[in-house]
């Protein structure tokens, strides 16, 4: 069985890939230039800043971002060296260790967030109608449901 | 001026980020397990396989994928070591060098593509109505237009 995408599906799929890739590149460049944090740093800071006391286990960070464990570990190590987070160990189990937002980490996200959100508004939401916004939410939930249903 | 996202926009935005991140993780895992290529390898192979004679300048690969130049260089070096692509130099200018799909590279994408496309179908397109598909394409073009209009 080999079902290729229709032309229309292919257009939608490539549009989605290009959009995501270009949005990420733009957001990353802006965050780095203006605030000295990468998009990846920013995503980790968001996840921690929303957790109670800015604290999560390493595997919870991985789950929240849908990242591989090794990527999260490397990223957290880099952020720890720069003082954006601290780690509180669980000597027996690296996945069970905690990542904790430091004051510097919280200050970094508070500085960067307003301009970052403004960029997202300008590039994405200011250009969408209410119907398009509703449909975008439907589409993402639909796909996320399918991902969850086939997770293994 | 500080305009935060409405709750609905935030839901759409986080849905989009989660969807993209989880789709990428799933596609990457499947490609690696079943075909020994990463999603990143696959994306480069697609771009080259669609170019005349499987050949593009390095900066064209970067543009097509909206990647930073340094990321493309590292990725191409790894793929060259594995025989998936060859590079034809332009000694004076690394960006102007060519990346060329090898026979092994073409074989790799031909092996991986059917199952990859089937995954995309099952996770994304089989779950969407025609209206949702149309709107998804509209949304991505809209955002891509805004990215192009503000590129610097």
Short mmCIF file of C-alpha atoms in Angstrom, two decimals:
data_model
loop_
_atom_site.label_atom_id
_atom_site.label_comp_id
_atom_site.label_asym_id
_atom_site.label_seq_id
_atom_site.Cartn_x
_atom_site.Cartn_y
_atom_site.Cartn_z
CA UNK A 1 0.00 0.00 0.00
CA UNK A 2 1.46 3.28 -1.02
CA UNK A 3 -0.72 6.33 -0.76
CA UNK A 4 1.11 9.50 -1.77
CA UNK A 5 -0.19 12.91 -0.80
CA UNK A 6 -2.49 14.73 -3.20
CA UNK A 7 -1.15 17.97 -4.64
CA UNK A 8 -3.28 19.93 -2.24
CA UNK A 9 -2.11 17.92 0.76
CA UNK A 10 1.45 18.29 -0.36
CA UNK A 11 1.01 22.05 -0.60
CA UNK A 12 -0.45 22.15 2.90
CA UNK A 13 2.29 19.92 4.30
CA UNK A 14 5.15 21.83 2.77
CA UNK A 15 3.56 25.09 3.81
CA UNK A 16 3.40 23.83 7.36
CA UNK A 17 7.04 22.68 7.31
CA UNK A 18 8.27 25.92 5.79
CA UNK A 19 6.17 28.04 8.12
CA UNK A 20 7.43 26.23 11.19
CA UNK A 21 11.01 26.28 10.08
CA UNK A 22 10.98 29.96 9.15
CA UNK A 23 9.08 30.99 12.28
CA UNK A 24 11.58 29.13 14.45
CA UNK A 25 14.53 30.68 12.64
CA UNK A 26 13.06 34.17 13.00
CA UNK A 27 12.15 33.77 16.67
CA UNK A 28 15.55 32.26 17.44
CA UNK A 29 17.45 35.06 15.72
CA UNK A 30 15.44 37.75 17.45
CA UNK A 31 15.75 36.22 20.90
CA UNK A 32 19.51 35.74 20.48
CA UNK A 33 20.17 39.21 19.13
CA UNK A 34 18.00 41.12 21.55
CA UNK A 35 18.07 39.01 24.70
CA UNK A 36 20.98 36.58 24.42
CA UNK A 37 18.80 33.48 24.76
CA UNK A 38 18.05 30.97 22.00
CA UNK A 39 14.55 29.80 21.17
CA UNK A 40 15.48 26.51 22.78
CA UNK A 41 16.52 28.27 26.00
CA UNK A 42 13.29 30.24 25.86
CA UNK A 43 11.13 27.14 25.52
CA UNK A 44 12.76 25.55 28.56
CA UNK A 45 12.40 28.78 30.55
CA UNK A 46 8.67 28.95 29.69
CA UNK A 47 8.06 25.39 30.84
CA UNK A 48 9.90 25.93 34.13
CA UNK A 49 8.42 29.37 34.78
CA UNK A 50 4.93 27.87 34.67
CA UNK A 51 5.71 25.02 37.05
CA UNK A 52 5.09 25.39 40.80
CA UNK A 53 8.19 27.05 42.31
CA UNK A 54 9.85 26.92 38.88
CA UNK A 55 10.77 23.27 39.47
CA UNK A 56 10.25 20.18 37.35
CA UNK A 57 11.83 16.77 37.05
CA UNK A 58 14.01 16.39 33.99
CA UNK A 59 11.67 13.86 32.39
CA UNK A 60 8.76 16.27 32.89
CA UNK A 61 10.67 18.92 30.94
CA UNK A 62 11.29 16.34 28.21
CA UNK A 63 7.60 15.39 28.12
CA UNK A 64 6.42 19.00 28.05
CA UNK A 65 8.63 19.78 25.06
CA UNK A 66 8.37 16.39 23.31
CA UNK A 67 12.17 16.21 23.23
CA UNK A 68 14.43 13.20 23.49
CA UNK A 69 15.95 12.72 26.92
CA UNK A 70 19.51 13.31 25.65
CA UNK A 71 18.58 16.62 24.06
CA UNK A 72 17.03 17.83 27.32
CA UNK A 73 20.09 16.77 29.32
CA UNK A 74 22.50 18.62 27.06
CA UNK A 75 20.31 21.68 26.96
CA UNK A 76 19.91 21.79 30.75
CA UNK A 77 23.66 21.37 31.23
CA UNK A 78 24.31 24.38 29.00
CA UNK A 79 21.68 26.47 30.78
CA UNK A 80 23.09 25.51 34.16
CA UNK A 81 26.56 26.70 33.15
CA UNK A 82 25.06 30.04 32.20
CA UNK A 83 23.20 30.30 35.50
CA UNK A 84 19.70 30.21 33.96
CA UNK A 85 18.70 27.07 35.83
CA UNK A 86 20.03 24.96 38.67
CA UNK A 87 19.85 21.21 39.00
CA UNK A 88 19.03 19.39 42.19
CA UNK A 89 20.27 15.92 41.95
CA UNK A 90 18.85 12.58 42.47
CA UNK A 91 22.16 10.72 42.39
CA UNK A 92 20.60 7.42 41.47
CA UNK A 93 18.54 8.63 38.53
CA UNK A 94 19.37 11.50 36.16
CA UNK A 95 15.85 11.54 34.74
CA UNK A 96 14.44 12.00 38.24
CA UNK A 97 16.66 14.99 39.05
CA UNK A 98 15.01 18.40 39.26
CA UNK A 99 15.62 21.39 37.03
CA UNK A 100 14.92 24.65 38.86
CA UNK A 101 14.58 28.14 37.45
CA UNK A 102 17.12 30.53 39.01
CA UNK A 103 16.48 34.23 39.60
CA UNK A 104 18.61 34.98 36.55
CA UNK A 105 16.52 32.54 34.53
CA UNK A 106 13.29 34.15 35.65
CA UNK A 107 14.68 37.60 34.87
CA UNK A 108 15.72 36.40 31.41
CA UNK A 109 12.27 35.17 30.47
CA UNK A 110 10.56 38.24 31.90
CA UNK A 111 12.83 40.45 29.80
CA UNK A 112 12.39 38.46 26.59
CA UNK A 113 8.70 37.55 26.72
CA UNK A 114 7.00 40.83 25.71
CA UNK A 115 8.92 41.27 22.45
CA UNK A 116 8.72 37.56 21.67
CA UNK A 117 4.95 37.53 22.07
CA UNK A 118 4.66 40.69 19.99
CA UNK A 119 6.56 38.94 17.18
CA UNK A 120 4.23 35.93 17.35
CA UNK A 121 1.23 38.29 17.17
CA UNK A 122 2.54 40.19 14.21
CA UNK A 123 3.67 37.17 12.23
CA UNK A 124 0.81 34.84 13.02
CA UNK A 125 -2.30 36.07 14.78
CA UNK A 126 -2.74 39.57 13.42
CA UNK A 127 -3.02 37.97 9.97
CA UNK A 128 -5.73 35.42 10.82
CA UNK A 129 -9.50 35.71 10.81
CA UNK A 130 -11.52 34.32 13.71
CA UNK A 131 -12.52 31.34 11.53
CA UNK A 132 -8.94 30.59 10.62
CA UNK A 133 -7.94 30.77 14.28
CA UNK A 134 -10.72 28.37 15.26
CA UNK A 135 -9.78 25.95 12.50
CA UNK A 136 -6.09 26.10 13.36
CA UNK A 137 -6.92 25.05 16.92
CA UNK A 138 -9.15 22.24 15.64
CA UNK A 139 -6.44 20.98 13.30
CA UNK A 140 -3.74 20.94 15.95
CA UNK A 141 -6.00 19.14 18.47
CA UNK A 142 -6.97 16.62 15.84
CA UNK A 143 -3.36 15.84 15.01
CA UNK A 144 -2.32 15.77 18.68
CA UNK A 145 -5.12 13.27 19.38
CA UNK A 146 -3.83 11.06 16.58
CA UNK A 147 -0.29 11.31 17.90
CA UNK A 148 -1.47 10.35 21.38
CA UNK A 149 -3.57 7.47 20.06
CA UNK A 150 -0.59 5.97 18.23
CA UNK A 151 2.11 6.71 20.82
CA UNK A 152 4.11 3.68 21.77
CA UNK B 1 3.04 48.44 24.06
CA UNK B 2 2.50 44.98 25.34
CA UNK B 3 -0.18 42.91 23.72
CA UNK B 4 -0.35 39.40 25.17
CA UNK B 5 -2.12 36.61 23.34
CA UNK B 6 -5.78 35.97 24.13
CA UNK B 7 -6.56 32.62 25.69
CA UNK B 8 -7.77 31.33 22.37
CA UNK B 9 -4.66 32.48 20.54
CA UNK B 10 -2.50 30.97 23.23
CA UNK B 11 -4.29 27.67 22.85
CA UNK B 12 -3.77 27.75 19.08
CA UNK B 13 -0.12 28.73 19.45
CA UNK B 14 0.75 26.09 22.01
CA UNK B 15 -1.17 23.53 19.99
CA UNK B 16 0.89 24.41 16.95
CA UNK B 17 4.18 24.19 18.88
CA UNK B 18 3.24 20.89 20.50
CA UNK B 19 1.99 19.43 17.25
CA UNK B 20 5.14 20.36 15.38
CA UNK B 21 7.44 19.16 18.10
CA UNK B 22 5.64 15.84 18.52
CA UNK B 23 5.31 15.25 14.79
CA UNK B 24 9.02 15.90 14.32
CA UNK B 25 9.94 13.58 17.19
CA UNK B 26 7.71 10.82 15.83
CA UNK B 27 8.91 11.16 12.23
CA UNK B 28 12.54 11.29 13.37
CA UNK B 29 12.21 8.19 15.53
CA UNK B 30 10.52 6.23 12.80
CA UNK B 31 12.99 7.19 10.10
CA UNK B 32 15.95 6.37 12.34
CA UNK B 33 14.59 3.04 13.52
CA UNK B 34 13.36 1.79 10.18
CA UNK B 35 15.72 3.43 7.68
CA UNK B 36 18.76 4.68 9.59
CA UNK B 37 18.28 8.30 8.52
CA UNK B 38 17.22 11.16 10.76
CA UNK B 39 14.42 13.57 9.89
CA UNK B 40 17.13 16.16 9.25
CA UNK B 41 18.91 13.83 6.81
CA UNK B 42 15.57 13.14 5.17
CA UNK B 43 14.77 16.83 4.69
CA UNK B 44 18.11 17.44 2.99
CA UNK B 45 17.65 14.37 0.80
CA UNK B 46 14.21 15.62 -0.29
CA UNK B 47 15.53 19.03 -1.25
CA UNK B 48 18.42 17.55 -3.26
CA UNK B 49 16.35 14.82 -4.88
CA UNK B 50 14.03 17.45 -6.33
CA UNK B 51 16.81 19.59 -7.75
CA UNK B 52 18.05 19.11 -11.34
CA UNK B 53 20.68 16.33 -11.28
CA UNK B 54 20.37 16.21 -7.49
CA UNK B 55 22.66 19.22 -7.21
CA UNK B 56 22.30 22.48 -5.32
CA UNK B 57 24.61 25.14 -3.97
CA UNK B 58 24.99 25.01 -0.21
CA UNK B 59 23.23 28.35 0.26
CA UNK B 60 20.30 27.08 -1.80
CA UNK B 61 19.94 24.12 0.55
CA UNK B 62 20.03 26.58 3.46
CA UNK B 63 17.36 28.76 1.85
CA UNK B 64 15.12 25.84 0.98
CA UNK B 65 15.15 24.61 4.57
CA UNK B 66 15.27 28.04 6.28
CA UNK B 67 18.33 26.86 8.22
CA UNK B 68 21.32 28.84 9.39
CA UNK B 69 24.37 28.42 7.21
CA UNK B 70 26.40 26.74 9.99
CA UNK B 71 23.71 24.15 10.58
CA UNK B 72 23.64 23.24 6.90
CA UNK B 73 27.44 22.97 6.75
CA UNK B 74 27.60 20.61 9.72
CA UNK B 75 24.72 18.54 8.45
CA UNK B 76 26.21 18.22 4.96
CA UNK B 77 29.60 17.24 6.41
CA UNK B 78 27.94 14.43 8.39
CA UNK B 79 25.98 13.24 5.37
CA UNK B 80 29.10 13.32 3.21
CA UNK B 81 30.97 11.09 5.70
CA UNK B 82 28.11 8.61 5.44
CA UNK B 83 28.15 8.70 1.65
CA UNK B 84 24.65 10.14 1.27
CA UNK B 85 25.87 13.23 -0.53
CA UNK B 86 29.08 14.47 -2.13
CA UNK B 87 30.41 17.99 -2.15
CA UNK B 88 31.96 19.68 -5.13
CA UNK B 89 34.05 22.50 -3.98
CA UNK B 90 34.36 26.06 -4.79
CA UNK B 91 37.59 26.65 -2.89
CA UNK B 92 37.06 30.37 -2.53
CA UNK B 93 33.55 30.26 -1.13
CA UNK B 94 32.05 27.51 1.03
CA UNK B 95 28.51 28.83 0.52
CA UNK B 96 28.93 28.57 -3.24
CA UNK B 97 30.05 24.91 -3.16
CA UNK B 98 27.65 22.30 -4.49
CA UNK B 99 26.01 19.49 -2.54
CA UNK B 100 25.18 16.53 -4.77
CA UNK B 101 23.00 13.55 -4.04
CA UNK B 102 24.94 10.27 -4.38
CA UNK B 103 23.43 6.99 -5.56
CA UNK B 104 23.37 5.84 -1.95
CA UNK B 105 21.56 9.04 -0.99
CA UNK B 106 18.96 8.56 -3.70
CA UNK B 107 18.48 4.95 -2.67
CA UNK B 108 18.04 6.02 0.96
CA UNK B 109 15.26 8.48 0.21
CA UNK B 110 13.52 6.08 -2.16
CA UNK B 111 13.52 3.43 0.57
CA UNK B 112 12.30 5.76 3.31
CA UNK B 113 9.74 7.89 1.49
CA UNK B 114 6.73 5.53 1.21
CA UNK B 115 6.53 4.77 4.94
CA UNK B 116 7.29 8.36 5.85
CA UNK B 117 4.50 9.68 3.66
CA UNK B 118 2.13 7.06 5.03
CA UNK B 119 2.88 8.29 8.56
CA UNK B 120 2.18 11.88 7.56
CA UNK B 121 -1.11 10.77 6.02
CA UNK B 122 -2.21 8.82 9.04
CA UNK B 123 -1.22 11.42 11.60
CA UNK B 124 -2.29 14.53 9.73
CA UNK B 125 -4.33 14.32 6.56
CA UNK B 126 -6.59 11.35 7.19
CA UNK B 127 -7.92 13.28 10.19
CA UNK B 128 -8.78 16.52 8.37
CA UNK B 129 -11.89 17.58 6.51
CA UNK B 130 -11.57 19.31 3.14
CA UNK B 131 -12.39 22.64 4.81
CA UNK B 132 -9.72 22.16 7.42
CA UNK B 133 -7.19 21.28 4.75
CA UNK B 134 -8.07 24.41 2.75
CA UNK B 135 -7.83 26.60 5.82
CA UNK B 136 -4.52 25.07 6.88
CA UNK B 137 -3.07 26.00 3.49
CA UNK B 138 -4.48 29.53 3.79
CA UNK B 139 -3.03 29.96 7.25
CA UNK B 140 0.44 28.80 6.28
CA UNK B 141 0.53 31.04 3.17
CA UNK B 142 -0.65 33.97 5.22
CA UNK B 143 2.09 33.49 7.79
CA UNK B 144 4.74 32.84 5.12
CA UNK B 145 3.74 36.10 3.40
CA UNK B 146 4.17 37.97 6.67
CA UNK B 147 7.55 36.36 7.22
CA UNK B 148 8.66 37.34 3.73
CA UNK B 149 7.36 40.90 4.14
CA UNK B 150 9.35 41.41 7.33
CA UNK B 151 12.52 39.53 6.35
CA UNK B 152 15.64 41.57 6.89
#
